[in-house]
PDB file of C-alpha atoms in Angstrom:
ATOM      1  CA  UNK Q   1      69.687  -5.829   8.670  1.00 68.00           C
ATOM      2  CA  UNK Q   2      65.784  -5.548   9.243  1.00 77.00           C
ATOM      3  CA  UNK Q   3      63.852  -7.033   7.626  1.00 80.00           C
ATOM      4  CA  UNK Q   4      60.318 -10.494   7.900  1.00 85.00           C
ATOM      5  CA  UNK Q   5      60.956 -13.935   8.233  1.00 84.00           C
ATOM      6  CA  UNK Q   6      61.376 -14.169   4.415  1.00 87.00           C
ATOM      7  CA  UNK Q   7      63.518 -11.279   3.945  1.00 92.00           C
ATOM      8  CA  UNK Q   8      65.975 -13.411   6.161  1.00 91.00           C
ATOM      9  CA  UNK Q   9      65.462 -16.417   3.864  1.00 91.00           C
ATOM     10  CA  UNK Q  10      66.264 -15.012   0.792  1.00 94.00           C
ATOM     11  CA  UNK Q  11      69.137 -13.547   2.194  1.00 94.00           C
ATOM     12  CA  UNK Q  12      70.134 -16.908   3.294  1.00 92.00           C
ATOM     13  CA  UNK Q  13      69.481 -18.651  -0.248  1.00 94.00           C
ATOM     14  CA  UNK Q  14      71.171 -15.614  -2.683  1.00 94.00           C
ATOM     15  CA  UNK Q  15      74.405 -15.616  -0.411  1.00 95.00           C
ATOM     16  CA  UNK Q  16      75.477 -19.476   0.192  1.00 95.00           C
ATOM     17  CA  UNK Q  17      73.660 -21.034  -3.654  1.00 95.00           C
ATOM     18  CA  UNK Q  18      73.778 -19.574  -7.167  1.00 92.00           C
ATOM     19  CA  UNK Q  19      71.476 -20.350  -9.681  1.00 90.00           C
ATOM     20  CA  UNK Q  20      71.690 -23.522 -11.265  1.00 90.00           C
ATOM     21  CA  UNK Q  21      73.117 -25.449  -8.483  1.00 94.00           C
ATOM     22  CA  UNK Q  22      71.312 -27.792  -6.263  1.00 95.00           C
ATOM     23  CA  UNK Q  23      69.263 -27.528  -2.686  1.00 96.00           C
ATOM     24  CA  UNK Q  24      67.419 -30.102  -0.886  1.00 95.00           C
ATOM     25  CA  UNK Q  25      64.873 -28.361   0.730  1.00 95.00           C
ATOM     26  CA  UNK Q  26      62.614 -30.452   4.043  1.00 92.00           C
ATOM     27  CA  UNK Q  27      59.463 -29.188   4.817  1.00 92.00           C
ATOM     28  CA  UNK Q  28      58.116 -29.603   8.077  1.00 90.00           C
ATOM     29  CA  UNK Q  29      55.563 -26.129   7.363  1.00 90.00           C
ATOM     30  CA  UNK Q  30      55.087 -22.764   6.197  1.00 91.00           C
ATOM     31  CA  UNK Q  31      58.656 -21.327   6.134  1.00 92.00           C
ATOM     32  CA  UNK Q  32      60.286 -24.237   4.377  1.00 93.00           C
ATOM     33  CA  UNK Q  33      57.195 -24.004   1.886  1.00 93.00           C
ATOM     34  CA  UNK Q  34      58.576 -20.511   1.386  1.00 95.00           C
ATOM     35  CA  UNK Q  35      62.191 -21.298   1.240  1.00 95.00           C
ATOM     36  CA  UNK Q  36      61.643 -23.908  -1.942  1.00 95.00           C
ATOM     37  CA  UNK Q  37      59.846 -20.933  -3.475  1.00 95.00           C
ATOM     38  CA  UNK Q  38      62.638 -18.617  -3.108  1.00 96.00           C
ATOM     39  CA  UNK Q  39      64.728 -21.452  -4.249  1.00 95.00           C
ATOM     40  CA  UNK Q  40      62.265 -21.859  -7.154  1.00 95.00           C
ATOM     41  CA  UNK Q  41      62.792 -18.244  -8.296  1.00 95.00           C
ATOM     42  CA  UNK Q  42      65.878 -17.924  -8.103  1.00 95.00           C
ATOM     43  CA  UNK Q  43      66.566 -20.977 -10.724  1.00 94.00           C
ATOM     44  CA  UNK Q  44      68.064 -23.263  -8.115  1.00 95.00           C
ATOM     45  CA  UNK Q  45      67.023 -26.676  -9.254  1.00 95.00           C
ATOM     46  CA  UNK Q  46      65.042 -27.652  -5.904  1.00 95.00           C
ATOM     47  CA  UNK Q  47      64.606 -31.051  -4.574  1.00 94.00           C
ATOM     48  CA  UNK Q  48      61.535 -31.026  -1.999  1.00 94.00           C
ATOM     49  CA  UNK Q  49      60.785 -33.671   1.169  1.00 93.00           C
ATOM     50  CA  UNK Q  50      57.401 -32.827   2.853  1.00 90.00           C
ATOM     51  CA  UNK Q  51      56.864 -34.074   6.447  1.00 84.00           C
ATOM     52  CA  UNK Q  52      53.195 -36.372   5.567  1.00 77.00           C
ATOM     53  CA  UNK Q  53      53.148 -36.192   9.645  1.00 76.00           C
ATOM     54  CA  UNK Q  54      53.151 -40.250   9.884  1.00 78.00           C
ATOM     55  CA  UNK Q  55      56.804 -40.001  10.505  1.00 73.00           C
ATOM     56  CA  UNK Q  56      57.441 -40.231   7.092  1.00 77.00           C
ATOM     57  CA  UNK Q  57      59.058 -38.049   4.297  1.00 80.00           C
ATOM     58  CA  UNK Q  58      57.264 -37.858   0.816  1.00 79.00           C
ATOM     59  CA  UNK Q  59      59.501 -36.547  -2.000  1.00 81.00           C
ATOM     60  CA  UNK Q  60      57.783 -34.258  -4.312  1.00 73.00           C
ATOM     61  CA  UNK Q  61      58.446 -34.354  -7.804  1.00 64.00           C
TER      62      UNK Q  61
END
């Protein structure tokens, strides 16, 4: 398959989670931002940690 970055994430989230289940989803930057978007669209309830960079995790709502 050929295909960006985010082609390879979606592929990732449509063939291991179906819609309604659950994903925690850590972001450290711009490609887990994008994975808990593709979560988001797909109707996968998504849980999100961001990395504050204080070495510290802040749960978003």
């Amino acid at each position: 398959m050929t295909g960006s970055g985010t082609s390879a994430l979606e592929s990732a989230v449509v063939n291991t989670v179906a819609p309604g289940e659950e994903v925690m989803v850590l972001v450290t930057g711009a490609f887990g931002e994008r994975f808990a978007k593709i979560c988001q669209a797909y109707g996968i309830k998504t849980h999100v940690s961001m990395w504050n960079g204080d070495k510290r995790w802040i749960r978003k709502p």
